[in-house]
Every structure is written in C-alpha cells, then in structure tokens.
Amino acid sequence: MRLLHTSDWHLGRAFHRVNMLGAQAGFIGHLVDTVRERAVDAVVVSGDVYDRAVPPLAAVELFDDALHRLAELGVPTVMISGNHDSARRLGVGAGLIDRAGIYLRTEPAAVGTPVVLRDTHGDVAFYGLPYLEPALVKEEFAVEKAGHEAVLAAAMERVRADLAGRARGTRSVVLAHAFVTGGLASDSERDITVGGVAAVPAGVFDGVDYVALGHLHGCQTLTERVRYSGSPLAYSFSEADHRKSMWLVDLAADGSVTAERLDCPVPRPLARLRGTLEDLLADPGLSPHEDAWIEATLTDAVRPADPMARLTERFPHTLSLVFAPDREADDPRVSYARRLAGRGDQEIAEDFVAHVRGAGPDEREAAVLRDAFDAVRAHDAVREVAR
C-alpha cells in the first residue's frame, strides 16, 4: 500500500505580514496532483490542519475544497486534529464524511478503533491519535499523572490491544501529533510542555509498522518506521534551511517500509542575513537573496537611520528587522529579548526568583512554578475547546 504522509498545513496562517492562503492553495493543488500521478493508495494528515481553533472563513473554504478534490480521486484520506485545531470543530460531520472516504479522527476515546483499508495483501489498520492534551484526557486514559508520555502510552496500549485481535498479517499505521524525543523543533511550533517535559520517547510507538508524526515543522526521520513529514510551507525564519516535503511511503506485504521524500512548492525562498547595514547593502555575495523573504539582523553599534526603507531598496521582500549590536553577553546594554532568547517560561521564572532574592528556587519551589505553568496551559486548553 502506498501512503502519502503530510501534516501541519496550518491553513489560515500568515508569514509575518504576508497572507499565505495562495501558497497554501498551491500546496493543496500539488498534493492532489501527487496523489494522482504517483498512484497513492491513501493520504494521511497528522494534525494541525488549521492554524487556530476558530479559523478564518477563507481557510475553511480551502479545507472544504481539499476534501472535495481528494474525495473525487477516490483515494481514502485519514486525518487527525493537532494542538492548533479545535478537535470538536474539525470532527463535525465526521460520520457523514466517512462515506466519502475522508476519515476525520478527533476523538481521544476512539484511538483503538482503526480505519481499515485493504490492498491485494490484506488489511491495513490506520489508528488516529489526535493531539492528546494531558489535562483533558487523563481521566479517559486513567493515568495518575497528566503527562504526554503517560497518555500516549495508554493510547498505544489500546492500539496494540486492538491489533492483537485482528487477523494475522494485518499491517498497521499510527497517526500521532506529538513531540517525540530526537526531533528538532523550530520557532513556529506552539509549546506543549507539561510538567517541564515536552518530548516522549519513540519507543512509545513500538509494535506498529509505520508512525506518521505531526507537530514539528521540519521533515525528519527518527527511525525508518517513525517519521515527521514537517509542514509543507515555512512559517518562521527558523525554517530557512528546511527542505519542505512529504513522505511517499510504500508499506510492503510483510510490513516493511520504504520511503521517498517529495518536495513541496516554495512560494519564495527565505534568507537570514546578519551584518551592519552598510555591509548588507554593499555585499555582492548577497545578490542571490534579493528576491527572497528576508530577516535582517543589524549589528551596527548605533541604530542607523531609516534601516527598513534602505534595506527594501535592495531586498524588497524584507519582512523582519532585528537589532543586535555586537556586544558581550554581560554588557548591560544587551537587550532583554536577547538575554531571554531560547529560554523557556520555567527558566525565566527561576531566573527572576534568583534575581529578586539572590538564590534560585529549591526543588519544592521549582515544582510549584511548574504546576502553576501547567495549570495556566490546562486552563487555556479547556477555554479553547469550549469556544
């Protein structure tokens, strides 16, 4: 069975001030063409179909168009909700849409009930594990501590139990939306840390033939059977070096996997430039980037006059301007933002405690801070579901 693995469409998302709906429509067209031209048997979409719980109408219309075009091809499509989606909204009408061969899997309670497709070698069971917010599903999965590893492990127990009751030789595919250990993050993913831990070990998914992951925006191979497709478009300058793609996966009769990486259309390349304003304007080596979307980091000791206007004369698609004068990290003039770069909420809070009283929090106090951040995240998740 030939699968096309994609995820993290984020329909409705902009790139800085650029509306990406046209590029997203171009990707949908590319996806449909790929399904037709490469004789794909099933499409899997591993979450974050939309960029937010209540997407703009234009994004909903694009999703509707994608569903119609995939249904017209007669190729089954299995989708799960991600942490950006409203699972309840995305899953509306799922029972009816199933009849068109589009299988929306958004209910945590249904993780052990697969979509079963057949090829000439027998059944392939597709298990959809939507994003499992620990605070919301811990009772469903009867776990004592609300954490990503605990709820995913409990969900996979249901998957393996169902698979054990199926005919010998049944192959299996799991769709999941999670941060798995070994994956590389970018700036455009929403933090899903719970209890100070964001990642789960790949071993949680043992026992199935292929795991189609979503959430991280870079295409990655964790093992031959566990892969991220990444997002089809770049949504932050941290993705400037990403090669945006999908996985074309062949699942053999014995469950072995071969995969080919297929490139996605690039609406415009990204470039991150760094230097003084005069150097960026004069350097002939930067000519290849003149048509790219640009993030320019200026290292001038003194902020130059009209930097954006002058940059856009040479680089008309400059979208982001950062000022980072070359100074030592302990220089008091180093910006607050630079001092906090790459630090999480917990680390920032602990640094504040240390700054105020001269010593950082002890183990008990650090746990109180962690619980507070987790409570805020849980509250936000419950509020978003209720919207």
Coordinates of C-alpha atoms in Angstrom, one line a residue:
M1 CA 0.0 0.0 0.0
R2 CA 1.4 3.4 -1.0
L3 CA 0.8 6.2 1.5
L4 CA 1.4 10.0 1.2
H5 CA 2.2 11.4 4.7
T6 CA 1.8 15.1 5.3
S7 CA 0.9 17.3 8.3
D8 CA 0.9 20.8 9.7
W9 CA -0.9 22.6 6.9
H10 CA -1.8 25.5 9.3
L11 CA -4.5 26.8 6.9
G12 CA -5.1 30.4 7.6
R13 CA -1.7 31.2 9.0
A14 CA 0.3 34.2 7.7
F15 CA 4.0 34.5 7.4
H16 CA 4.8 37.8 9.2
R17 CA 2.6 40.2 7.3
V18 CA 2.3 38.0 4.2
N19 CA -1.0 36.3 3.6
M20 CA -0.2 32.6 2.8
L21 CA -3.6 31.4 1.6
G22 CA -2.4 31.5 -2.0
A23 CA 0.6 29.4 -1.2
Q24 CA -1.5 27.0 0.8
A25 CA -3.9 26.6 -2.1
G26 CA -0.9 25.9 -4.3
F27 CA 0.2 23.2 -1.9
I28 CA -3.2 21.6 -1.9
G29 CA -3.1 21.5 -5.7
H30 CA 0.4 19.9 -5.6
L31 CA -0.9 17.3 -3.1
V32 CA -3.8 16.4 -5.3
D33 CA -1.5 16.1 -8.4
T34 CA 0.9 14.0 -6.4
V35 CA -1.8 11.6 -5.3
R36 CA -3.0 11.2 -8.9
E37 CA 0.5 11.0 -10.6
R38 CA 2.2 8.7 -8.0
A39 CA -0.7 6.2 -7.7
V40 CA -1.2 6.9 -4.0
D41 CA -3.5 4.5 -2.2
A42 CA -4.1 6.5 1.0
V43 CA -3.3 10.0 2.3
V44 CA -2.5 10.6 6.0
V45 CA -2.6 14.1 7.5
S46 CA -1.1 14.1 11.0
G47 CA -2.8 17.2 12.6
D48 CA -2.7 21.0 12.6
V49 CA -4.9 21.2 9.6
Y50 CA -5.9 24.7 10.7
D51 CA -3.7 27.3 12.5
R52 CA -6.2 28.1 15.2
A53 CA -9.3 26.8 16.8
V54 CA -11.6 29.2 15.1
P55 CA -10.1 29.6 11.6
P56 CA -11.0 32.4 9.1
L57 CA -13.7 31.6 6.6
A58 CA -11.2 31.6 3.7
A59 CA -9.2 28.8 5.4
V60 CA -12.4 26.7 6.0
E61 CA -13.2 27.1 2.3
L62 CA -9.8 25.9 1.3
F63 CA -10.1 22.9 3.5
D64 CA -13.5 22.2 2.0
D65 CA -12.0 22.4 -1.5
A66 CA -9.2 20.0 -0.4
L67 CA -11.7 17.4 0.9
H68 CA -13.8 17.6 -2.3
R69 CA -10.8 17.2 -4.5
L70 CA -9.4 14.2 -2.5
A71 CA -12.8 12.6 -2.4
E72 CA -13.2 12.9 -6.2
L73 CA -10.0 11.0 -6.7
G74 CA -11.5 8.1 -4.7
V75 CA -8.3 7.8 -2.6
P76 CA -9.0 7.4 1.2
T77 CA -7.7 10.2 3.4
V78 CA -7.2 9.8 7.2
M79 CA -6.8 13.0 9.2
I80 CA -6.3 13.8 12.9
S81 CA -6.6 17.0 14.9
G82 CA -3.5 18.7 16.2
N83 CA -2.8 21.1 19.1
H84 CA -3.7 24.1 16.9
D85 CA -7.0 22.6 15.8
S86 CA -10.3 22.6 17.6
A87 CA -10.9 18.8 17.7
R88 CA -14.6 19.2 18.2
R89 CA -15.0 21.7 15.2
L90 CA -12.7 19.7 12.9
G91 CA -14.7 16.5 13.7
V92 CA -18.1 17.9 13.0
G93 CA -19.8 15.6 10.4
A94 CA -17.1 13.0 10.6
G95 CA -19.6 10.2 10.4
L96 CA -21.1 11.5 7.2
I97 CA -17.7 12.5 5.7
D98 CA -16.5 8.9 6.3
R99 CA -18.8 7.8 3.5
A100 CA -16.8 9.9 1.0
G101 CA -13.6 8.1 2.1
I102 CA -12.4 11.1 4.2
Y103 CA -11.8 9.8 7.8
L104 CA -11.5 12.6 10.4
R105 CA -10.3 11.2 13.7
T106 CA -10.5 13.7 16.5
E107 CA -12.0 11.8 19.5
P108 CA -9.4 10.5 22.1
A109 CA -11.8 7.7 23.1
A110 CA -11.6 6.2 19.6
V111 CA -7.9 5.8 19.4
G112 CA -8.2 2.0 19.4
T113 CA -10.8 1.9 16.6
P114 CA -9.0 2.0 13.3
V115 CA -9.9 2.9 9.8
V116 CA -9.3 -0.4 7.9
L117 CA -8.3 -0.3 4.3
R118 CA -7.4 -3.3 2.1
D119 CA -4.9 -4.0 -0.7
T120 CA -4.0 -7.1 -2.5
H121 CA -2.0 -8.4 0.5
G122 CA -4.8 -7.9 3.1
D123 CA -5.8 -5.3 5.7
V124 CA -4.0 -2.2 6.8
A125 CA -5.3 -0.7 10.1
F126 CA -4.9 3.1 10.4
Y127 CA -5.1 4.3 14.1
G128 CA -5.7 8.1 14.5
L129 CA -4.2 9.5 17.8
P130 CA -5.3 13.2 17.7
Y131 CA -3.3 15.6 19.9
L132 CA -3.9 14.4 23.4
E133 CA -3.8 17.3 25.8
P134 CA -2.9 15.6 29.1
A135 CA -5.0 17.8 31.3
L136 CA -8.1 17.0 29.2
V137 CA -7.7 13.3 28.6
K138 CA -6.1 11.9 31.8
E139 CA -9.4 10.6 33.0
E140 CA -10.2 9.0 29.7
F141 CA -6.9 7.1 29.8
A142 CA -7.0 6.5 33.6
V143 CA -3.5 7.9 34.1
E144 CA -2.4 9.1 37.6
K145 CA -0.1 11.9 36.3
A146 CA -1.1 14.1 33.4
G147 CA 1.9 14.0 31.1
H148 CA 2.4 13.4 27.4
E149 CA 4.2 10.1 27.8
A150 CA 1.6 8.6 30.1
V151 CA -1.4 9.5 27.9
L152 CA 0.3 8.4 24.7
A153 CA 1.5 5.1 26.2
A154 CA -2.1 4.5 27.4
A155 CA -3.4 5.3 23.9
M156 CA -0.9 2.9 22.3
E157 CA -1.9 0.2 24.7
R158 CA -5.4 0.4 23.2
V159 CA -3.9 0.3 19.7
R160 CA -1.8 -2.8 20.4
A161 CA -4.8 -4.5 22.1
D162 CA -7.0 -3.9 19.0
L163 CA -4.2 -5.0 16.7
A164 CA -3.7 -8.2 18.6
G165 CA -7.3 -9.2 18.0
R166 CA -7.0 -8.8 14.2
A167 CA -6.1 -11.3 11.5
R168 CA -2.5 -12.4 11.4
G169 CA -0.6 -10.3 8.9
T170 CA -2.7 -7.2 9.4
R171 CA -0.4 -4.2 8.9
S172 CA -0.7 -1.0 11.0
V173 CA -0.2 2.7 10.6
V174 CA -0.4 5.2 13.5
L175 CA -1.0 8.9 13.0
A176 CA 0.0 11.0 16.0
H177 CA 0.6 14.6 16.8
A178 CA 3.4 14.9 19.4
F179 CA 6.9 16.0 20.2
V180 CA 9.0 12.8 20.1
T181 CA 12.5 12.6 21.5
G182 CA 15.1 13.1 18.9
G183 CA 13.0 15.6 16.8
L184 CA 14.3 19.1 16.1
A185 CA 11.9 22.0 16.8
S186 CA 11.6 25.4 15.2
D187 CA 10.3 28.7 16.3
S188 CA 6.8 28.2 14.7
E189 CA 5.5 25.4 16.8
R190 CA 3.4 26.1 19.9
D191 CA 5.0 24.9 23.1
I192 CA 3.3 21.8 24.5
T193 CA 5.5 21.3 27.6
V194 CA 3.7 19.7 30.6
G195 CA 5.5 19.2 33.9
G196 CA 8.7 20.5 32.4
V197 CA 8.6 17.8 29.7
A198 CA 7.6 18.2 26.1
A199 CA 9.1 15.1 24.4
V200 CA 8.1 11.5 24.6
P201 CA 10.4 8.5 23.6
A202 CA 9.9 6.9 20.2
G203 CA 9.6 3.6 22.0
V204 CA 6.1 4.5 23.0
F205 CA 5.0 3.6 19.4
D206 CA 6.6 0.2 19.3
G207 CA 4.6 -2.6 17.8
V208 CA 3.3 -0.9 14.6
D209 CA 4.6 -0.8 11.1
Y210 CA 4.6 3.0 10.4
V211 CA 4.2 6.1 12.6
A212 CA 3.2 9.2 10.7
L213 CA 4.0 12.1 13.0
G214 CA 2.9 15.7 13.0
H215 CA 3.7 18.8 15.2
L216 CA 7.4 19.5 14.4
H217 CA 7.8 21.6 11.2
G218 CA 11.0 20.0 9.9
C219 CA 10.8 16.8 7.8
Q220 CA 12.7 14.2 10.0
T221 CA 13.4 10.5 10.2
L222 CA 13.6 9.3 13.8
T223 CA 13.7 5.7 12.7
E224 CA 12.8 4.0 9.4
R225 CA 9.3 3.5 10.8
V226 CA 8.9 6.8 12.7
R227 CA 8.9 10.0 10.7
Y228 CA 7.8 13.6 10.7
S229 CA 6.7 15.0 7.3
G230 CA 7.0 18.6 8.6
S231 CA 4.9 21.5 7.4
P232 CA 4.6 22.0 3.7
L233 CA 5.4 25.7 4.0
A234 CA 7.8 27.7 6.2
Y235 CA 6.1 29.6 9.0
S236 CA 9.1 31.1 10.6
F237 CA 12.6 32.2 9.6
S238 CA 14.0 29.4 11.8
E239 CA 12.9 27.2 8.9
A240 CA 15.0 29.0 6.4
D241 CA 17.2 25.9 5.9
H242 CA 14.3 23.4 5.8
R243 CA 13.5 21.4 2.7
K244 CA 9.7 21.3 2.7
S245 CA 8.4 18.0 1.6
M246 CA 6.1 15.0 2.1
W247 CA 6.8 11.3 2.6
L248 CA 5.8 8.8 -0.1
V249 CA 5.7 5.6 1.9
D250 CA 5.4 2.1 0.5
L251 CA 4.1 -0.5 3.0
A252 CA 5.1 -4.0 1.8
A253 CA 3.1 -7.2 2.4
D254 CA 5.4 -8.1 5.3
G255 CA 5.0 -4.6 6.9
S256 CA 8.5 -3.4 5.8
V257 CA 8.7 0.3 4.9
T258 CA 10.4 2.2 2.1
A259 CA 10.1 6.0 1.9
E260 CA 10.8 8.6 -0.7
R261 CA 10.9 12.3 0.1
L262 CA 8.8 14.5 -2.3
D263 CA 9.5 18.3 -2.4
C264 CA 6.7 20.8 -1.9
P265 CA 6.4 24.0 -3.9
V266 CA 8.3 27.0 -2.5
P267 CA 6.4 30.3 -2.9
R268 CA 9.6 32.3 -2.2
P269 CA 12.9 31.3 -0.6
L270 CA 13.8 32.5 2.9
A271 CA 17.1 34.1 3.9
R272 CA 18.5 35.3 7.3
L273 CA 21.1 38.0 6.8
R274 CA 23.4 39.4 9.5
G275 CA 25.8 42.3 9.5
T276 CA 26.0 46.1 9.5
L277 CA 23.5 47.9 7.3
E278 CA 26.2 49.2 5.0
D279 CA 27.7 45.7 4.6
L280 CA 24.3 44.2 3.8
L281 CA 23.6 46.9 1.2
A282 CA 27.1 46.6 -0.4
D283 CA 28.0 42.8 -0.3
P284 CA 27.8 41.4 -3.8
G285 CA 27.6 37.9 -2.4
L286 CA 24.1 38.6 -1.2
S287 CA 22.7 39.1 -4.7
P288 CA 21.1 35.6 -4.8
H289 CA 18.8 36.7 -1.9
E290 CA 17.4 39.8 -3.4
D291 CA 14.2 38.1 -4.3
A292 CA 13.8 36.2 -1.0
W293 CA 11.8 36.9 2.1
I294 CA 14.4 38.4 4.4
E295 CA 15.1 38.5 8.1
A296 CA 17.9 41.1 8.6
T297 CA 19.8 41.3 11.8
L298 CA 21.7 44.5 12.0
T299 CA 24.9 44.5 14.1
D300 CA 25.6 48.3 13.9
A301 CA 26.8 49.7 17.3
V302 CA 24.4 52.6 16.8
R303 CA 21.0 52.1 15.2
P304 CA 21.2 53.5 11.6
A305 CA 18.6 55.9 10.2
D306 CA 15.7 54.5 8.1
P307 CA 17.1 51.0 8.0
M308 CA 14.0 49.3 6.7
A309 CA 13.5 51.8 3.8
R310 CA 17.1 51.4 2.8
L311 CA 17.1 47.6 3.1
T312 CA 13.9 47.3 0.9
E313 CA 15.6 49.2 -1.9
R314 CA 17.9 46.2 -2.4
F315 CA 15.8 43.5 -0.7
P316 CA 12.2 44.4 -1.5
H317 CA 10.8 41.4 0.4
T318 CA 12.4 42.2 3.8
L319 CA 9.8 41.2 6.4
S320 CA 11.7 41.2 9.7
L321 CA 14.3 43.6 11.1
V322 CA 16.3 42.7 14.2
F323 CA 18.8 45.0 16.0
A324 CA 21.6 43.0 17.7
P325 CA 24.7 45.2 18.2
D326 CA 27.8 43.1 18.6
R327 CA 28.3 43.2 22.4
E328 CA 29.4 40.9 25.1
A329 CA 26.6 38.9 26.7
D330 CA 27.1 40.5 30.1
D331 CA 27.1 44.1 28.7
P332 CA 24.2 45.9 30.4
R333 CA 23.2 47.3 27.0
V334 CA 22.4 43.8 25.7
S335 CA 18.6 43.8 25.1
Y336 CA 16.2 41.9 27.4
A337 CA 15.0 39.9 24.4
R338 CA 18.5 38.7 23.6
R339 CA 19.1 37.7 27.2
L340 CA 15.9 35.6 27.1
A341 CA 16.4 34.0 23.7
G342 CA 16.0 30.3 23.8
R343 CA 14.8 30.2 27.4
G344 CA 11.5 28.6 28.4
D345 CA 8.9 30.0 30.8
Q346 CA 10.1 27.9 33.7
E347 CA 13.7 29.1 33.2
I348 CA 12.7 32.7 33.0
A349 CA 10.7 32.4 36.2
E350 CA 13.5 30.7 38.0
D351 CA 15.9 33.4 36.9
F352 CA 13.6 36.1 38.2
V353 CA 13.4 34.4 41.6
A354 CA 17.2 34.3 41.7
H355 CA 17.4 38.0 40.6
V356 CA 15.0 39.1 43.3
R357 CA 16.4 37.2 46.3
G358 CA 19.9 36.2 45.3
A359 CA 19.3 32.5 45.0
G360 CA 17.2 30.4 42.7
P361 CA 14.2 28.2 43.8
D362 CA 14.8 25.0 45.5
E363 CA 13.2 21.7 44.3
R364 CA 9.9 22.3 46.0
E365 CA 9.6 25.8 44.8
A366 CA 10.5 24.8 41.2
A367 CA 7.7 22.2 41.4
V368 CA 5.3 24.9 42.5
L369 CA 6.3 27.1 39.5
R370 CA 5.9 24.0 37.1
D371 CA 2.4 23.3 38.5
A372 CA 1.4 26.9 38.0
F373 CA 2.5 27.0 34.4
D374 CA 0.8 23.6 33.8
A375 CA -2.4 25.0 35.3
V376 CA -2.4 28.0 33.0
R377 CA -1.8 25.8 30.0
A378 CA -4.7 23.5 31.1
H379 CA -7.0 26.4 31.6
D380 CA -6.1 27.8 28.2
A381 CA -6.7 24.4 26.6
V382 CA -10.1 24.0 28.3
R383 CA -11.1 27.5 27.3
E384 CA -10.1 26.9 23.6
V385 CA -12.1 23.7 23.5
A386 CA -15.2 25.5 24.8
R387 CA -15.0 28.3 22.3

